[in-house]
Coordinates of N, CA and C in Angstrom, one line a residue:
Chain A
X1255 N 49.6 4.8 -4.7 CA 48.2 4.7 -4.9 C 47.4 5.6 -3.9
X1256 N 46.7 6.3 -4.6 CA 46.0 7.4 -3.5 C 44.7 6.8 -3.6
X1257 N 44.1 6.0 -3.5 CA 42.9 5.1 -2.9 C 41.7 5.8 -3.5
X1258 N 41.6 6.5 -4.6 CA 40.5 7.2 -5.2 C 40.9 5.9 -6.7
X1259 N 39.7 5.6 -7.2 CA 39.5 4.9 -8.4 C 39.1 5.2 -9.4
X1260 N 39.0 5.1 -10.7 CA 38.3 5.7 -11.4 C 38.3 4.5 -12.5
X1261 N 36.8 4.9 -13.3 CA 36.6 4.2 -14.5 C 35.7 4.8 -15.6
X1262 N 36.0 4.2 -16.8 CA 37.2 3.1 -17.2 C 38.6 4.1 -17.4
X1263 N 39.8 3.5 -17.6 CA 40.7 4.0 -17.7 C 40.8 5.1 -19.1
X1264 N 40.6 4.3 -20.1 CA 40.6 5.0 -21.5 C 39.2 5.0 -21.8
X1265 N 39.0 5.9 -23.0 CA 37.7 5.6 -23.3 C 37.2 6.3 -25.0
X1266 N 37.1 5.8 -25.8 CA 36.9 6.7 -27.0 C 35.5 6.6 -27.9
X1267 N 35.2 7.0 -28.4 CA 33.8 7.5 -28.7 C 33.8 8.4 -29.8
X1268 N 32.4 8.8 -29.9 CA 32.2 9.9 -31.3 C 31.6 10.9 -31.4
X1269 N 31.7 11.5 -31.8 CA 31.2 13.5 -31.6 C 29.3 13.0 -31.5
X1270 N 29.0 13.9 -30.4 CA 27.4 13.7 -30.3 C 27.2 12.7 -29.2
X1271 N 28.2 11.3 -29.3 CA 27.9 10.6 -28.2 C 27.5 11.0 -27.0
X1272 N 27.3 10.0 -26.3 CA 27.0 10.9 -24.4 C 27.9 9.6 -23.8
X1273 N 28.8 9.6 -22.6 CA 29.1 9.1 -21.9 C 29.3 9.3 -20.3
X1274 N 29.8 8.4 -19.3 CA 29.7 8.0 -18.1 C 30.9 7.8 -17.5
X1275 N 31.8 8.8 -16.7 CA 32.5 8.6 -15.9 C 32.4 8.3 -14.7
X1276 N 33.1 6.9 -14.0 CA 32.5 7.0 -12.5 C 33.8 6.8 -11.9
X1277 N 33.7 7.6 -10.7 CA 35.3 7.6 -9.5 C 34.4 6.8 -8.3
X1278 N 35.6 6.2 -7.7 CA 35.0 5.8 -6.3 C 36.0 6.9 -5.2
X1279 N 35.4 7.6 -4.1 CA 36.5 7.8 -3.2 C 37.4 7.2 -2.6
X1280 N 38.0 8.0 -1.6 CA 38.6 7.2 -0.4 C 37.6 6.7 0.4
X1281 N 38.1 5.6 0.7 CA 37.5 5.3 2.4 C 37.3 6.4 2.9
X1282 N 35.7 6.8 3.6 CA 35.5 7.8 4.3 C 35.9 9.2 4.0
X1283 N 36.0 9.3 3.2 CA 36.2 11.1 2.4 C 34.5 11.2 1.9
X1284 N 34.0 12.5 2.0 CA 32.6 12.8 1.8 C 32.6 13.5 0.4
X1285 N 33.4 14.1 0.6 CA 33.6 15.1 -0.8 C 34.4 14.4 -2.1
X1286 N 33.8 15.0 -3.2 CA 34.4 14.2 -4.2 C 34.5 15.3 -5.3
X1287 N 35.5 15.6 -6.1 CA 35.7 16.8 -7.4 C 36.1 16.5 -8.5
X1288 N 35.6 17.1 -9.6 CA 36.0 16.7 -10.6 C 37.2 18.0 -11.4
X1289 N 38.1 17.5 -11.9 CA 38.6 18.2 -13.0 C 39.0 17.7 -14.3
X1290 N 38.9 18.8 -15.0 CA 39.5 18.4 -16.8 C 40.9 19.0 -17.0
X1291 N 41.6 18.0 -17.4 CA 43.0 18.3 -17.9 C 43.7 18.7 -19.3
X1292 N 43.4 19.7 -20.1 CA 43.7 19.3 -21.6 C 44.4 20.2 -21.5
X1293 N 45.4 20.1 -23.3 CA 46.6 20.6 -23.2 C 46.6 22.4 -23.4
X1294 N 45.0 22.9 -23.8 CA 45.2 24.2 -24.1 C 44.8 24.9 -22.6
X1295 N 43.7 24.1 -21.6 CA 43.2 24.8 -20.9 C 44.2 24.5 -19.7
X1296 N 44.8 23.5 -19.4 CA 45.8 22.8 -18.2 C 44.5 22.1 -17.3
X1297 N 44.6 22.2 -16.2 CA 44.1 21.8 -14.8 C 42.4 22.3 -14.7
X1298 N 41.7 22.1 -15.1 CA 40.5 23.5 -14.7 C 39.4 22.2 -13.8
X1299 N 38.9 23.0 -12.7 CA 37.5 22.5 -11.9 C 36.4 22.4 -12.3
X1300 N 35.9 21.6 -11.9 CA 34.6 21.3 -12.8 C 33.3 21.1 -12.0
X1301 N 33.5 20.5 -11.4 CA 32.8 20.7 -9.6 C 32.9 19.5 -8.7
X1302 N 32.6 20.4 -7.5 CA 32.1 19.7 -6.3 C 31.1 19.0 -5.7
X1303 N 31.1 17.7 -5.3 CA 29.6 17.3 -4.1 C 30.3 16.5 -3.1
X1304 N 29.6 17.0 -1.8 CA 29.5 16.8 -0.9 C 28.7 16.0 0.0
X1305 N 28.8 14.6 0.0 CA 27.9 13.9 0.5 C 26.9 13.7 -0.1
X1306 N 26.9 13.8 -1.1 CA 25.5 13.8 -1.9 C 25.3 15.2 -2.3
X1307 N 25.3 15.9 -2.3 CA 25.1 17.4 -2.6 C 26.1 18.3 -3.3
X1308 N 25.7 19.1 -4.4 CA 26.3 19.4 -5.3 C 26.9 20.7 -3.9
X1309 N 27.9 20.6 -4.0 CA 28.9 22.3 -3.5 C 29.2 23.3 -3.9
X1310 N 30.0 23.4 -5.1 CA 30.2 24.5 -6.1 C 30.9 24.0 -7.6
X1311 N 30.5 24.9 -8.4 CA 30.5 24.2 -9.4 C 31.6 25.5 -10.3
X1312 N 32.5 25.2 -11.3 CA 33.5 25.4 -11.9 C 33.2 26.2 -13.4
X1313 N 33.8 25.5 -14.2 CA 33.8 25.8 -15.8 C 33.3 24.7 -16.3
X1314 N 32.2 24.2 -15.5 CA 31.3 22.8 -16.0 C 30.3 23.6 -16.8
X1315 N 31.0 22.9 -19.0 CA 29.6 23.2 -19.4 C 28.2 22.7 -19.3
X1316 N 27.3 23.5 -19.6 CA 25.6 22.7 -19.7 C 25.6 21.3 -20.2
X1317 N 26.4 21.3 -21.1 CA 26.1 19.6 -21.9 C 27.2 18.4 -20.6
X1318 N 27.5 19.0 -19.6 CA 28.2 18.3 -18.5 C 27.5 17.8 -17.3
X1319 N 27.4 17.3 -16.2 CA 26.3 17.1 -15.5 C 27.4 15.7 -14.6
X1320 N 26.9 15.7 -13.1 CA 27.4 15.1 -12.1 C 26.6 14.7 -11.1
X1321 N 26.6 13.6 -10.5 CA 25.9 13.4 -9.2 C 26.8 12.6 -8.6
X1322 N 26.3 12.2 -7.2 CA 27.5 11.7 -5.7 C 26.1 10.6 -5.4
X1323 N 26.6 9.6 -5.7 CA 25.3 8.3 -5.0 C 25.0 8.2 -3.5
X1324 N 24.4 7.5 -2.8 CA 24.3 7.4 -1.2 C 25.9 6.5 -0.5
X1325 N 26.0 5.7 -1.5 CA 27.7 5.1 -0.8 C 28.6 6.1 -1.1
X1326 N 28.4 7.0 -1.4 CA 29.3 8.2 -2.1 C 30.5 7.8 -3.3
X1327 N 30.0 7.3 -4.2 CA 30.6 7.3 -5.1 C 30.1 8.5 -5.8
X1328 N 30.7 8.4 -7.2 CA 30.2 9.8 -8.3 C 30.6 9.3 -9.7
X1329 N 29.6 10.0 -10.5 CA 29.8 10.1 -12.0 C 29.5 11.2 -12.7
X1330 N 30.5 11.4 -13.4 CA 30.8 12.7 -14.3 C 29.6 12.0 -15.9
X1331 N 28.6 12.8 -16.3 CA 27.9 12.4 -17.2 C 28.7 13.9 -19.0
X1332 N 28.8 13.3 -20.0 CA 29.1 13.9 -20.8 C 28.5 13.9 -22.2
X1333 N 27.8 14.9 -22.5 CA 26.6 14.0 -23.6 C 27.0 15.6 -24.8
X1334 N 26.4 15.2 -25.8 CA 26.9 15.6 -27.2 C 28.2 16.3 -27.5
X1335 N 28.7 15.1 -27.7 CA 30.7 15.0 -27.4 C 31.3 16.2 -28.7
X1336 N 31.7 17.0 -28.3 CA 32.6 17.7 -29.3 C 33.9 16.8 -29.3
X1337 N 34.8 17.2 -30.3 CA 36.1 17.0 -30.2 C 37.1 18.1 -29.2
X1338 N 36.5 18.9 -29.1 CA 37.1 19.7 -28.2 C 37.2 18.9 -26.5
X1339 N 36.3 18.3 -26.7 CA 36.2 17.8 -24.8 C 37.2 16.5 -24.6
X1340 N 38.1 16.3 -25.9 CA 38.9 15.4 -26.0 C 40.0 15.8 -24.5
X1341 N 40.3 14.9 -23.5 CA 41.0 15.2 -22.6 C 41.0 14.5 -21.5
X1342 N 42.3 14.6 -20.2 CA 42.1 13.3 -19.4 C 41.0 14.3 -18.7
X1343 N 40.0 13.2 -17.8 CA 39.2 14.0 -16.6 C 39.7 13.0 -15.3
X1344 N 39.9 14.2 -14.3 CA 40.3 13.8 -12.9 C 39.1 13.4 -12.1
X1345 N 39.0 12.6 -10.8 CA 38.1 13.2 -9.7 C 39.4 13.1 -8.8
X1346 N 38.9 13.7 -8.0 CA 40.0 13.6 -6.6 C 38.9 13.9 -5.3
X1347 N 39.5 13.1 -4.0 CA 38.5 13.4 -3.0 C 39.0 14.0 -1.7
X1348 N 38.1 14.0 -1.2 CA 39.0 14.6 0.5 C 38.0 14.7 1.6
X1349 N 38.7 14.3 2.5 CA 37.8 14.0 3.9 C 36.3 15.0 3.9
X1350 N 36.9 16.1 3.1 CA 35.3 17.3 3.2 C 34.8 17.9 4.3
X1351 N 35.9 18.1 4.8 CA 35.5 19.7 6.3 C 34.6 20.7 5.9
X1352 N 34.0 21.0 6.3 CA 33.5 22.6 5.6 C 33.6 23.5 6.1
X1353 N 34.6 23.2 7.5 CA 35.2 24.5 8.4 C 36.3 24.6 7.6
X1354 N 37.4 23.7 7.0 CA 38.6 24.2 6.5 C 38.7 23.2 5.4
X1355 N 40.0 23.7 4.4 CA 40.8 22.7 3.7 C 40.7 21.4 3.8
X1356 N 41.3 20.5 2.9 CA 41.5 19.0 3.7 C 42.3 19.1 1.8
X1357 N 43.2 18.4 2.1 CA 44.0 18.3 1.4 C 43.4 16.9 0.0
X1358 N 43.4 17.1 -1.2 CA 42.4 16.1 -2.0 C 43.6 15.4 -2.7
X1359 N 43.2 14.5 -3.0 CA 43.9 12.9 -3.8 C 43.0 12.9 -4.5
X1360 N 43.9 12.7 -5.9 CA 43.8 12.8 -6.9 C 43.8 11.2 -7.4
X1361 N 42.6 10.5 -8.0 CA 42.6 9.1 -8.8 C 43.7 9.6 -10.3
X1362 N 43.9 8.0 -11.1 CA 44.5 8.2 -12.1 C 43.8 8.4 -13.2
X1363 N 42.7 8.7 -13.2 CA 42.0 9.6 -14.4 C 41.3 9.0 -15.4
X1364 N 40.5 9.3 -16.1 CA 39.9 8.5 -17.3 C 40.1 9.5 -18.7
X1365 N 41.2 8.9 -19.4 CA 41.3 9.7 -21.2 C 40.4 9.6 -22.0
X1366 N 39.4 10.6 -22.5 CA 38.2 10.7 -23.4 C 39.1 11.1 -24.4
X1367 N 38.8 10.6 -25.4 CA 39.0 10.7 -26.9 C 37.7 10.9 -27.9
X1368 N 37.6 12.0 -28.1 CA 36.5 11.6 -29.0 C 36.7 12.0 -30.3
X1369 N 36.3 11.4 -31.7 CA 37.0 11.2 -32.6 C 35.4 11.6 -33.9
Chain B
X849 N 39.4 32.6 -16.7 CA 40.8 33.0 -16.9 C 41.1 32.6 -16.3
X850 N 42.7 32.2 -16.5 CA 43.7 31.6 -15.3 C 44.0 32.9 -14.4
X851 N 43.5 32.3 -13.1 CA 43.5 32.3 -11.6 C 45.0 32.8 -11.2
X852 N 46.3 31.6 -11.5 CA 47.3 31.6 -11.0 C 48.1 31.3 -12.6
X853 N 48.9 32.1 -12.4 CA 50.2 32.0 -13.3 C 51.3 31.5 -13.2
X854 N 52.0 30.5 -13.8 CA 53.1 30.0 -13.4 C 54.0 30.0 -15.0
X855 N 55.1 30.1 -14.4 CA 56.6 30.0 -15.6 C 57.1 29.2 -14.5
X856 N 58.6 28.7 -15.6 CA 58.1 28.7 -16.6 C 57.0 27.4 -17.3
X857 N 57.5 27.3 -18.4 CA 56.6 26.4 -19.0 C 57.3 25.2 -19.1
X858 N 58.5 25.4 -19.0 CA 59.3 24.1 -19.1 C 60.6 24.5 -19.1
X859 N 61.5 23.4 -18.2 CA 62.5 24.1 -17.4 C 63.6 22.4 -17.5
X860 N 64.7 23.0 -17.9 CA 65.6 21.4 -18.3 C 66.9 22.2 -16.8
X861 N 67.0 21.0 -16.0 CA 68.1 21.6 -15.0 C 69.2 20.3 -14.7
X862 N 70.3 20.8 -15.3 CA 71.1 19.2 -14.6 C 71.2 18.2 -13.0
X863 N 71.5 17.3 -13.2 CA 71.4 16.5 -11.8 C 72.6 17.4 -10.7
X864 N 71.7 17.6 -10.0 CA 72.5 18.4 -8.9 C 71.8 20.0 -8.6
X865 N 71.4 20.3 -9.5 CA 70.9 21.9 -10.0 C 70.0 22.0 -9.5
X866 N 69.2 24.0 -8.9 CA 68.5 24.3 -8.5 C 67.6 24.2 -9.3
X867 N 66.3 23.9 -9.1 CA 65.0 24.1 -9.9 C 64.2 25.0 -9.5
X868 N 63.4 26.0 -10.1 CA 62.8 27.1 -9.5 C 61.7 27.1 -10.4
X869 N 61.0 27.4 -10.0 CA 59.4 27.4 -10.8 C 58.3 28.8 -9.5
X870 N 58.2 29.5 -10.5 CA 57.4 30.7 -10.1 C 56.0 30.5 -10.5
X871 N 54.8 31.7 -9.5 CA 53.9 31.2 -9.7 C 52.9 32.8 -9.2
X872 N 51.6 33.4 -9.4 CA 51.4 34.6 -9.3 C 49.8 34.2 -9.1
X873 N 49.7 35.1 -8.0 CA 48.1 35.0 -8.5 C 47.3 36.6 -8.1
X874 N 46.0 36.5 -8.4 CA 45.7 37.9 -7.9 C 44.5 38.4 -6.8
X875 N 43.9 36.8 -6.4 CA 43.1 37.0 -5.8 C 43.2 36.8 -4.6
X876 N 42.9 38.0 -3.2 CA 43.3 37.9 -2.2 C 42.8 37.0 -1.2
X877 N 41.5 36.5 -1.4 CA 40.8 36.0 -0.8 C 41.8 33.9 -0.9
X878 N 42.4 33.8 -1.5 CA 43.5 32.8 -1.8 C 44.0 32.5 -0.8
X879 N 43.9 31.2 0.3 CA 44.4 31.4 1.7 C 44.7 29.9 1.8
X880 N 45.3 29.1 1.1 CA 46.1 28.0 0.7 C 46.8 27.9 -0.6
X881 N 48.1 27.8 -0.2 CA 49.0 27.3 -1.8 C 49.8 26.0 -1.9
X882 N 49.0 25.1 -2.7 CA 49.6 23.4 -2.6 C 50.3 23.5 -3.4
X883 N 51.3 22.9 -4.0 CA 52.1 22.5 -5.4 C 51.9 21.0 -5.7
X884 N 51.7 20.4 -6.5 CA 51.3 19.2 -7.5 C 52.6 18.7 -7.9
X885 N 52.6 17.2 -8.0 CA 53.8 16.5 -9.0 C 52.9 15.6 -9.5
X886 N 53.0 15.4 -11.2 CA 52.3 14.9 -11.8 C 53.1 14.6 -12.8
X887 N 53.6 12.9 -12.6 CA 54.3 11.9 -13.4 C 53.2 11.3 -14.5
X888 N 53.9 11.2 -15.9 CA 52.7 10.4 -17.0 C 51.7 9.2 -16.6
X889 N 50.5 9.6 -16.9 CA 50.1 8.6 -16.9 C 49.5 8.4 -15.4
X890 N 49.6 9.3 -14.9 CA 49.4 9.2 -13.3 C 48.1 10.7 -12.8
X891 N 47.3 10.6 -11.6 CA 46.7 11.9 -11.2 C 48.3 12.7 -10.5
X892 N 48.1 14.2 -10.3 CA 48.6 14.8 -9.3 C 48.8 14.5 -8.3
X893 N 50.0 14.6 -7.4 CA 49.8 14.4 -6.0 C 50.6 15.5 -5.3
X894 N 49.7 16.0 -4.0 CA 50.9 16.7 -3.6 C 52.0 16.7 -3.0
X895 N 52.4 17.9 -3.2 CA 53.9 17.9 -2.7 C 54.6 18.4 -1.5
X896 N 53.7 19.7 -1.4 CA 54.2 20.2 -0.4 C 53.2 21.7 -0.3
X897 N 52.7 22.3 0.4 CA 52.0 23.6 0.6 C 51.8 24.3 2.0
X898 N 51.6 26.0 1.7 CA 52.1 26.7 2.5 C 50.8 27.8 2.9
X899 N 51.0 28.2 3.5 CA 49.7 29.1 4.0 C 50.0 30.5 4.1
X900 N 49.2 31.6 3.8 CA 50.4 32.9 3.7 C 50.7 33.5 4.7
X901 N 50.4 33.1 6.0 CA 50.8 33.4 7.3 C 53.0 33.0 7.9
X902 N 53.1 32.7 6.7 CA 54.1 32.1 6.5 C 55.4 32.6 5.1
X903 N 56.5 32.9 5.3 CA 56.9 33.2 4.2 C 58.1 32.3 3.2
X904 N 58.1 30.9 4.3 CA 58.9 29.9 3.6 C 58.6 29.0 4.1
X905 N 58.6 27.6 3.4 CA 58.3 26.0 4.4 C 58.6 25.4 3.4
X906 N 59.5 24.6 4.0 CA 60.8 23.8 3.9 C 60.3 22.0 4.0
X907 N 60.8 21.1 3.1 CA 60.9 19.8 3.5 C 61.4 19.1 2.3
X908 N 62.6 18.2 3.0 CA 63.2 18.1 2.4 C 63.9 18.6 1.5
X909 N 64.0 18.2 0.0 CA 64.7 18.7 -1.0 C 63.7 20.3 -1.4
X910 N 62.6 20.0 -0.7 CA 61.7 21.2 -1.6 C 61.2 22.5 -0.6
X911 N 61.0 22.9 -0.9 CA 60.9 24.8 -0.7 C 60.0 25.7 -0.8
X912 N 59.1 26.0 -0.3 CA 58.5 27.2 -0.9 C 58.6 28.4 -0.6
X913 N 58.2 29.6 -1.2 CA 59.0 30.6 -0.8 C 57.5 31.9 -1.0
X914 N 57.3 32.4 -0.2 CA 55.9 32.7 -0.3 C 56.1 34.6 0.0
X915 N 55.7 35.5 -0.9 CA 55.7 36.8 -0.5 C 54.2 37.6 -0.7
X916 N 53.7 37.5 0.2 CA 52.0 37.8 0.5 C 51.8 39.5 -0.2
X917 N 52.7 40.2 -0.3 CA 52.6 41.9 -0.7 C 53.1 41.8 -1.8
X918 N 53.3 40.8 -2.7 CA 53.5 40.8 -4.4 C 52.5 39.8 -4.7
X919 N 52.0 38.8 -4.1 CA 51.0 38.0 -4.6 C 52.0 36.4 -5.5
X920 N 53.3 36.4 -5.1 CA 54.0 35.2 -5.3 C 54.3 34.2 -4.9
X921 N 54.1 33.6 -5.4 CA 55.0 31.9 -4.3 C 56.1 31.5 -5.5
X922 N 56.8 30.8 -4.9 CA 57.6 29.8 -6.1 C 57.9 28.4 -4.9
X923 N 58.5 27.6 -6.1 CA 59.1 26.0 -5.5 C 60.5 26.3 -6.1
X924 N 61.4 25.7 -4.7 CA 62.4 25.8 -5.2 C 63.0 23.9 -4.9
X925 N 63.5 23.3 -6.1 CA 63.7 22.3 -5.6 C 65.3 22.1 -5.7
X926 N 65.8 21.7 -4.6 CA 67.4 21.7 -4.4 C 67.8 20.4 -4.6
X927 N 69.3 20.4 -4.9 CA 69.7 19.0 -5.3 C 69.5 18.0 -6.4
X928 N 68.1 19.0 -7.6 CA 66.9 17.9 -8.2 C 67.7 16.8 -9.0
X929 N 67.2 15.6 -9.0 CA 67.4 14.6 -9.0 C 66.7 13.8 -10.6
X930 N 67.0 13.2 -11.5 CA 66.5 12.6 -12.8 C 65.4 12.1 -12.3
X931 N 64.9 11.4 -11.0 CA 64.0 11.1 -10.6 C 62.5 12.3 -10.3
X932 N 62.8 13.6 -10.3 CA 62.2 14.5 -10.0 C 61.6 15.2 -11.4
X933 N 61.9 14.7 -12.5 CA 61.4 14.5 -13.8 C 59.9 14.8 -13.5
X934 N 58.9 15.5 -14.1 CA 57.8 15.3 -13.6 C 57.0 16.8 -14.3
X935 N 55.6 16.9 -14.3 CA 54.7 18.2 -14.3 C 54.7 18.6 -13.5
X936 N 54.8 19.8 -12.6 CA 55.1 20.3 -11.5 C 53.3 21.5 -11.7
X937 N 52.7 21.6 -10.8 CA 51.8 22.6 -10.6 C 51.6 23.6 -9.6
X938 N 51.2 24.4 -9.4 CA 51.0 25.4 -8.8 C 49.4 25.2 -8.4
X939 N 48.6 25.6 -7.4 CA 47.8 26.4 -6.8 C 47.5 26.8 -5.8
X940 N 46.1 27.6 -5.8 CA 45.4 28.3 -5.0 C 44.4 27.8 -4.3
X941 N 43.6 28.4 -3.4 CA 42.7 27.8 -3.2 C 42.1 28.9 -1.7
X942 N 40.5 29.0 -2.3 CA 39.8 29.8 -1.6 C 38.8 29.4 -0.9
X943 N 37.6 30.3 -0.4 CA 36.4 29.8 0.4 C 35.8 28.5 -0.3
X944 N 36.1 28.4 -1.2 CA 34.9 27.2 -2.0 C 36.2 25.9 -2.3
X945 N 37.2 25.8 -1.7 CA 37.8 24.4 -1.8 C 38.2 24.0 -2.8
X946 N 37.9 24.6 -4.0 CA 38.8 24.0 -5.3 C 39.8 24.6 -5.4
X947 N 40.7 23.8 -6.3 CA 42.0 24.1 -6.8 C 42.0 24.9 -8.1
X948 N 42.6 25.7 -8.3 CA 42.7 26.8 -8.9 C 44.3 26.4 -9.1
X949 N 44.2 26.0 -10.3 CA 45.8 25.8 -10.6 C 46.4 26.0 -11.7
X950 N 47.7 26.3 -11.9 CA 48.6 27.4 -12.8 C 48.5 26.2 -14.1
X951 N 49.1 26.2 -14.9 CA 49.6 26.1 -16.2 C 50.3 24.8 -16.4
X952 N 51.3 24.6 -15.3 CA 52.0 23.8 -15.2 C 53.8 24.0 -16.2
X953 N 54.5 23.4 -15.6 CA 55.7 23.6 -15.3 C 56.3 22.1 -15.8
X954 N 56.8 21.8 -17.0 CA 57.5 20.4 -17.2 C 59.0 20.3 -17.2
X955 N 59.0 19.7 -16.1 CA 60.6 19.7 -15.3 C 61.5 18.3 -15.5
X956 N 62.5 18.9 -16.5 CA 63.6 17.7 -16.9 C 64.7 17.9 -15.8
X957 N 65.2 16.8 -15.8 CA 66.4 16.6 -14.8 C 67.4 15.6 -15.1
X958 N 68.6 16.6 -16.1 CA 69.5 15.6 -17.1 C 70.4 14.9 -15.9
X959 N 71.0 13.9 -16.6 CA 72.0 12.9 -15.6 C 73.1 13.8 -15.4

């Protein structure tokens, strides 16, 4: 168990929908990221915030959108659902040095289906 | 575009057998390479990573093997075990902290 949460586990819906992903970090990790996992693209980044602050941001489309609350949690927002955005989405977090690396853990993910 | 390249795509090796999984990238500014194990149903976790001030680091069963003047790494995993069954990933990672990661690698390991 790598101490990052995520909700809900599954989740399925319908093209146009909008939906709400939300991760909690670790204990005391500042930074929080998101990624999408599908079987044509693999692994891809989607972005970063940092204490509240957005950091850098990925191959996050326009219809995608993110914020980091003051307890530092986060939610991935997803609105006029293609079938294409059918896929698991990660967050993973990490202590958030901004002098160096910090190694990120990865939650177990939430599977959007959209149908 | 993918960042980092990795083969293969999927790789069957008997219990006991070397596993090798290659991986390429092209951007120099790249100054961390983590590898990922990623069982169903589960996030990534790492495994093991190397820095390219370095041209091998070693633990336990696993390996990496890193050549900074071709832009390579690979994972070499020795002994691999049916338990070692798993997605295996590759990446990178530059000034801005994210992972930048290959393709992925689905690694069987018959009895």
């Amino acid at each position: 168990d790598s101490g990052v949460t995520q909700t809900p586990k599954h989740l399925i819906t319908a093209t146009g929908q909008r939906v709400t992903l939300r991760c909690s970090p670790r204990s005391g990790d500042l930074s929080v990221y998101w990624y999408q996992q599908s079987l044509d693209q693999g692994l891809q980044f989607l972005i970063q915030y940092y204490n509240g602050e957005e950091r850098a941001k990925g191959n996050i489309l326009e219809r995608f959108s993110a914020q980091q609350f003051p307890d530092l949690h986060s939610e991935l927002n997803l609105s006029s659902l293609e079938l294409g955005d059918s896929a698991l989405y990660f967050c993973a977090s990490s202590v958030g040095s901004l002098a160096s690396y910090n190694e990120q853990f990865f939650g177990p993910g939430t599977r959007l289906t959209v149908l | 575009q993918q960042q980092v390249k990795q083969s293969p795509q999927s790789l069957i090796v008997q219990k006991g057998g070397i596993s090798i999984i290659n991986c390429a990238y092209e951007n120099t500014a790249f100054d961390y390479f983590p590898w990922y194990q990623q069982f169903p149903g589960k996030g990534p976790a790492l495994l093991i990573a190397i820095r390219p001030d370095v041209s091998e680091k070693k633990e336990g069963r696993f390996t990496i093997s890193f050549n900074k003047s071709a832009k390579q790494f690979s994972l070499h995993i020795m002994d691999s075990q049916p338990g070692d069954s798993a997605t295996y990933f590759c990446a990178a990672v530059g000034s801005g902290y994210a992972l930048n990661f290959g393709k992925g690698t689905s690694l069987l390991v018959t009895p």
